[in-house]
Amino acid sequence: MISDYINKMKILHCVSSLQVGGAEKLVKNLSVAQQEFGQNVAILSFGKTTDEFQQVLSQSKVKVHNIAGNILKRQIQIIKLINHFDVIHIHSPAVIRAFLLVSPFLLLKKVIYTIHGEVSPNLQGIKVSHRVARCYVNYTFAVSDKTRLKAGGLFSWPKDKIKVIKNGVSLPLRSINKADKPKLTLGTVSRLIPLKKIEDLVKCIGEFNLHDQVDLKIFGDGPEREKLETLVNHLNLNNSIQFMNNVIDEDQIYPLIDCLIICSETEGLPMVLLEGMAYGIPCISTRVGAIPDIITASDCGFLFDTSNLAQLAEHIKVMSENKSVLEAKGLNGKKYITKHFAIESIANIYQEYYGNLNAQ
């Protein structure tokens, strides 16, 4: 139950963009949940009005304020905007850097900073801006313990000052009824960038002759797309692998796949893992970030070493040849997410800290 004085607080979530991504998805989910709680919530974005999640949010009551123009105009826009809010909730190291020149104004605000990923963006001035931010940030959170430890070193941030609040997902309103199919449908959901290592999955299907057992749907887009399409053509896998482009609606993704695959070389706590589990989809993933903790605790899938295609192929075969294993691990994941990662529960945890700030 949210008290009246917390309900009256005005909350501004700050992101570098609202393009497709894990941090951006969390901000969308969290903002909508808070708005449904009756709170006054808005988003500051340095991205474009055409960003995918901004289009989705246009259908809600959550207002998005886009910061644009030259550096002077941006600073004026930021100052005017933050003056209208009580809590400034930052979700990106790039935003910390962008706020460097307006940091004196943030000393007058209640500021929360959530660190979503394990690695720092390659931006000049990140460490300097983070040293300054320590003066105005009241609470710092990370989405996993491994992210907390990594961020402490990257940003020169005291690890004991970083608390962990996990990502949350919206639970699907309906169950998935999957028809029996001759082949297992694998799925990846991510930006097509090098660190996601989607090419490992494509190579695995080709080198271990899995195309007779599985199909693959690749959801997402990015700079690696042309390279991946060339690889698919080279391995003659066009009949087994389909590029689905960016799809925002989870109901148009997870009901179409039987098993989620994550091949990344680095992650924090990826939203796609939690979303897939919420839909009862088992997962095969690399041992990175907080993923091993979640998969082990929930028994929702299998783990493999980064770029170990033999391990990946073996796990895919187990899922393909044992429907009972596939279904059991999917059910395990759904139960675990419902208990630990519902967005309403995560929103309530943040509300407690908003309330603590108001009491200070």
XYZ file of C-alpha atoms in Angstrom:
360
model
C 0.000 0.000 0.000
C 1.495 3.337 -1.067
C 1.005 6.183 1.396
C -0.545 9.467 0.269
C 2.655 11.480 0.654
C 4.575 9.101 -1.626
C 1.694 9.189 -4.104
C 2.062 12.964 -4.314
C 5.752 12.762 -5.187
C 6.651 13.577 -8.779
C 9.076 11.034 -10.283
C 11.241 11.604 -13.356
C 12.980 8.586 -14.915
C 16.023 9.559 -17.004
C 17.340 7.467 -19.915
C 19.737 7.966 -22.813
C 17.040 6.741 -25.219
C 13.895 4.627 -25.423
C 15.194 2.299 -28.101
C 14.827 -1.448 -27.647
C 16.994 -2.554 -24.712
C 16.845 -4.091 -21.249
C 17.209 -0.885 -19.228
C 14.706 0.878 -21.454
C 12.226 -1.989 -21.082
C 12.542 -1.823 -17.286
C 11.914 1.935 -17.327
C 8.821 1.424 -19.485
C 7.465 -1.314 -17.223
C 8.303 0.544 -14.010
C 6.837 3.858 -15.192
C 3.580 2.261 -16.294
C 3.292 0.319 -13.009
C 3.909 3.484 -10.984
C 1.388 5.392 -13.065
C -1.163 2.650 -12.391
C -0.401 3.064 -8.670
C -1.622 6.650 -9.081
C 1.773 8.352 -9.030
C 2.845 11.366 -11.079
C 5.597 9.899 -13.264
C 7.353 11.029 -16.450
C 10.454 10.165 -18.473
C 13.369 12.316 -19.661
C 14.969 10.889 -22.795
C 17.957 12.007 -24.848
C 16.687 9.812 -27.673
C 14.345 10.470 -30.572
C 10.572 10.742 -30.497
C 10.537 7.794 -32.902
C 12.257 5.430 -30.427
C 10.335 2.159 -30.194
C 9.419 2.259 -26.516
C 8.428 5.926 -26.752
C 5.865 4.888 -29.342
C 4.524 2.284 -26.922
C 4.418 4.790 -24.048
C 2.430 7.219 -26.190
C -0.519 4.888 -25.595
C -0.173 5.297 -21.811
C -0.470 8.332 -19.552
C 3.301 8.451 -18.987
C 4.678 11.597 -20.633
C 8.102 11.523 -22.301
C 10.195 14.707 -22.469
C 12.852 14.624 -25.204
C 16.032 16.646 -24.674
C 17.505 17.973 -27.935
C 19.448 20.864 -29.450
C 22.920 22.264 -28.830
C 24.654 21.841 -25.488
C 23.348 25.140 -24.060
C 19.752 24.420 -25.051
C 20.010 20.950 -23.543
C 21.216 22.258 -20.185
C 18.380 24.806 -20.049
C 15.814 22.121 -20.913
C 17.197 19.770 -18.251
C 17.182 22.424 -15.510
C 13.624 23.525 -16.293
C 12.394 19.940 -16.351
C 14.022 18.609 -13.182
C 12.703 21.604 -11.233
C 9.190 20.181 -11.665
C 10.012 16.814 -10.036
C 10.812 15.566 -6.536
C 12.645 12.330 -7.383
C 15.127 12.072 -10.250
C 15.680 8.386 -11.100
C 18.669 7.908 -13.437
C 19.049 4.681 -15.449
C 22.182 5.189 -17.551
C 25.876 6.118 -17.117
C 25.443 8.290 -20.218
C 22.789 10.314 -18.379
C 25.159 10.789 -15.431
C 27.630 12.283 -17.899
C 24.972 14.436 -19.551
C 24.006 15.830 -16.124
C 27.577 16.895 -15.269
C 27.023 20.608 -15.943
C 23.695 20.718 -14.082
C 24.934 18.773 -11.051
C 24.548 21.783 -8.664
C 20.796 21.749 -9.339
C 20.631 18.022 -8.557
C 21.981 18.718 -5.063
C 18.541 20.149 -4.346
C 16.753 17.004 -5.520
C 16.255 13.451 -4.324
C 18.283 11.331 -6.750
C 18.325 7.567 -7.335
C 20.687 5.836 -9.768
C 20.083 2.305 -11.100
C 22.975 0.584 -12.910
C 21.627 -1.943 -15.411
C 24.604 -3.425 -17.243
C 27.967 -4.959 -16.408
C 30.074 -2.789 -18.687
C 30.582 0.933 -19.052
C 29.736 2.605 -22.352
C 32.789 3.863 -24.222
C 32.144 7.523 -23.451
C 34.708 10.143 -22.543
C 34.061 11.736 -19.178
C 32.179 8.820 -17.610
C 34.468 8.403 -14.582
C 34.741 12.152 -13.937
C 30.972 12.611 -14.074
C 30.482 9.649 -11.744
C 32.860 11.121 -9.184
C 30.786 14.301 -9.237
C 27.542 12.288 -9.102
C 28.547 10.767 -5.768
C 27.851 14.213 -4.291
C 24.199 14.321 -5.372
C 23.045 10.679 -5.683
C 21.164 9.566 -2.559
C 20.747 5.866 -3.384
C 22.547 3.683 -5.920
C 21.202 0.332 -7.108
C 22.377 -2.433 -9.436
C 20.217 -5.105 -11.050
C 22.468 -7.936 -9.827
C 25.321 -8.506 -7.402
C 27.781 -9.064 -10.245
C 26.717 -5.776 -11.814
C 27.212 -4.118 -8.422
C 30.773 -5.428 -8.123
C 31.692 -4.537 -11.706
C 30.219 -1.052 -11.461
C 32.174 -0.311 -8.315
C 35.431 -0.717 -10.219
C 34.381 0.861 -13.502
C 32.855 3.973 -11.977
C 35.053 4.268 -8.843
C 31.829 3.901 -6.855
C 32.005 2.441 -3.309
C 30.618 -1.096 -3.604
C 29.116 -0.937 -0.123
C 27.009 2.027 -1.261
C 25.368 0.037 -4.072
C 22.290 -2.014 -3.194
C 20.701 -4.655 -5.425
C 17.161 -4.337 -6.793
C 16.478 -6.844 -9.532
C 14.690 -6.136 -12.795
C 10.972 -6.763 -12.966
C 8.662 -7.873 -15.766
C 4.978 -7.601 -16.517
C 3.395 -11.017 -16.175
C 1.496 -12.203 -19.284
C -2.274 -12.177 -18.962
C -2.697 -15.527 -20.694
C -0.933 -18.855 -20.888
C 0.728 -20.128 -24.056
C -0.834 -23.179 -25.651
C 1.794 -24.671 -27.946
C 0.855 -27.144 -30.635
C 3.001 -30.199 -31.271
C 5.553 -29.484 -34.001
C 8.122 -31.667 -35.730
C 10.917 -29.172 -34.965
C 11.911 -27.174 -31.896
C 11.734 -23.403 -32.421
C 14.664 -21.549 -30.874
C 14.579 -17.791 -30.359
C 16.986 -14.951 -29.649
C 15.785 -11.499 -28.600
C 18.420 -8.761 -28.615
C 20.119 -5.990 -30.492
C 22.271 -7.493 -33.219
C 25.638 -6.310 -31.912
C 28.957 -8.191 -31.502
C 28.799 -8.838 -27.752
C 25.499 -10.745 -28.165
C 27.407 -13.330 -30.269
C 24.367 -14.453 -32.269
C 26.779 -15.840 -34.870
C 27.724 -18.576 -32.374
C 24.169 -19.906 -32.454
C 24.008 -19.766 -36.253
C 27.346 -21.597 -36.516
C 26.194 -24.175 -33.965
C 23.100 -25.030 -36.001
C 25.210 -25.373 -39.144
C 28.266 -27.196 -37.789
C 26.291 -29.739 -35.747
C 23.614 -30.313 -38.415
C 20.777 -29.225 -36.147
C 18.654 -27.788 -38.958
C 16.623 -31.006 -39.140
C 15.738 -30.664 -35.447
C 15.328 -26.928 -34.927
C 14.279 -23.644 -36.485
C 15.583 -20.283 -35.269
C 13.789 -16.932 -35.071
C 16.086 -13.928 -34.554
C 14.190 -10.990 -33.014
C 15.986 -7.646 -33.154
C 18.055 -5.495 -35.447
C 21.438 -3.810 -35.431
C 24.838 -3.422 -37.089
C 25.536 -7.181 -37.162
C 22.455 -8.002 -39.230
C 24.125 -7.995 -42.653
C 26.989 -10.124 -41.347
C 24.543 -12.625 -39.847
C 22.473 -12.807 -43.030
C 25.644 -13.512 -45.007
C 26.570 -16.297 -42.569
C 23.097 -17.845 -42.821
C 23.363 -17.831 -46.624
C 26.875 -19.297 -46.528
C 25.712 -22.190 -44.321
C 22.581 -22.765 -46.444
C 20.312 -22.246 -43.447
C 17.778 -19.901 -45.048
C 14.985 -22.451 -44.612
C 15.733 -22.848 -40.900
C 16.617 -19.327 -39.734
C 14.276 -16.343 -39.937
C 15.048 -12.680 -39.163
C 12.040 -11.135 -37.397
C 13.193 -7.479 -37.048
C 12.402 -5.450 -33.923
C 9.198 -6.584 -32.239
C 8.030 -4.616 -29.193
C 4.989 -6.640 -28.113
C 6.062 -9.653 -26.021
C 2.875 -11.438 -27.104
C 4.276 -11.390 -30.642
C 7.585 -12.947 -29.560
C 7.467 -15.591 -26.852
C 4.379 -17.535 -28.008
C 6.315 -18.174 -31.250
C 9.339 -19.857 -29.646
C 9.939 -22.997 -27.590
C 13.357 -22.231 -26.118
C 15.231 -18.950 -25.584
C 18.951 -18.833 -26.407
C 21.385 -16.260 -24.953
C 24.955 -16.389 -26.312
C 26.225 -13.056 -24.934
C 29.785 -12.574 -23.745
C 28.542 -10.130 -21.092
C 25.179 -9.322 -19.495
C 23.762 -7.911 -16.301
C 20.311 -9.343 -15.652
C 18.741 -9.419 -19.141
C 15.070 -8.595 -19.408
C 14.625 -11.170 -22.179
C 15.512 -13.966 -19.747
C 12.898 -12.797 -17.250
C 10.282 -12.224 -19.950
C 10.839 -15.642 -21.467
C 10.544 -17.285 -18.064
C 7.322 -15.358 -17.383
C 5.885 -16.935 -20.544
C 7.030 -20.404 -19.494
C 9.904 -20.523 -22.008
C 13.047 -22.437 -20.889
C 16.454 -20.903 -21.601
C 19.920 -22.017 -22.685
C 22.473 -19.330 -21.860
C 26.131 -18.488 -21.425
C 27.471 -18.243 -17.873
C 27.525 -14.440 -17.671
C 26.214 -11.803 -15.284
C 23.393 -12.864 -12.992
C 22.069 -15.435 -15.476
C 23.674 -18.514 -13.828
C 22.152 -17.552 -10.473
C 18.661 -17.275 -11.952
C 18.798 -20.408 -14.097
C 20.280 -22.481 -11.271
C 17.834 -21.215 -8.638
C 14.796 -21.740 -10.856
C 15.973 -24.836 -12.787
C 14.575 -23.253 -15.948
C 17.266 -24.299 -18.411
C 20.922 -25.032 -19.121
C 24.212 -23.101 -19.069
C 27.211 -23.284 -21.395
C 30.614 -21.631 -21.608
C 30.892 -18.650 -23.956
C 31.537 -19.755 -27.573
C 31.538 -23.457 -26.605
C 29.410 -24.633 -29.515
C 29.613 -28.315 -28.546
C 28.036 -27.607 -25.149
C 25.368 -25.444 -26.761
C 24.550 -28.129 -29.331
C 24.223 -30.796 -26.643
C 21.767 -28.692 -24.636
C 19.716 -27.929 -27.747
C 19.502 -31.649 -28.527
C 18.272 -32.411 -25.002
C 15.501 -29.814 -25.338
C 14.611 -31.026 -28.832
C 14.499 -34.722 -27.990
C 12.841 -34.523 -24.550
C 9.561 -32.637 -24.544
C 9.031 -33.430 -20.864
C 12.301 -31.667 -19.977
C 11.340 -28.676 -22.128
C 7.932 -28.340 -20.470
C 9.185 -28.931 -16.917
C 11.916 -26.310 -17.130
C 9.512 -23.830 -18.699
C 7.049 -24.319 -15.843
C 9.829 -23.981 -13.261
C 10.831 -20.628 -14.722
C 7.289 -19.294 -14.788
C 6.721 -20.143 -11.123
C 10.019 -18.530 -10.132
C 9.356 -15.273 -12.000
C 5.826 -14.974 -10.646
C 7.178 -15.223 -7.106
C 10.309 -13.053 -7.383
C 10.225 -10.706 -10.397
C 6.728 -9.305 -10.961
C 7.093 -5.598 -11.852
C 4.535 -4.634 -9.200
C 6.783 -6.123 -6.493
C 9.870 -4.346 -7.855
C 7.941 -1.056 -8.067
C 6.935 -1.405 -4.416
C 10.579 -1.835 -3.396
C 11.475 1.412 -5.155
C 8.491 3.113 -3.485
C 10.013 2.352 -0.092
C 13.220 4.151 -1.053
C 11.281 7.071 -2.522
C 9.539 7.297 0.845
C 12.845 7.184 2.711
C 14.091 10.074 0.577
C 10.988 12.072 1.372
C 11.572 11.510 5.089
C 15.185 12.743 4.942
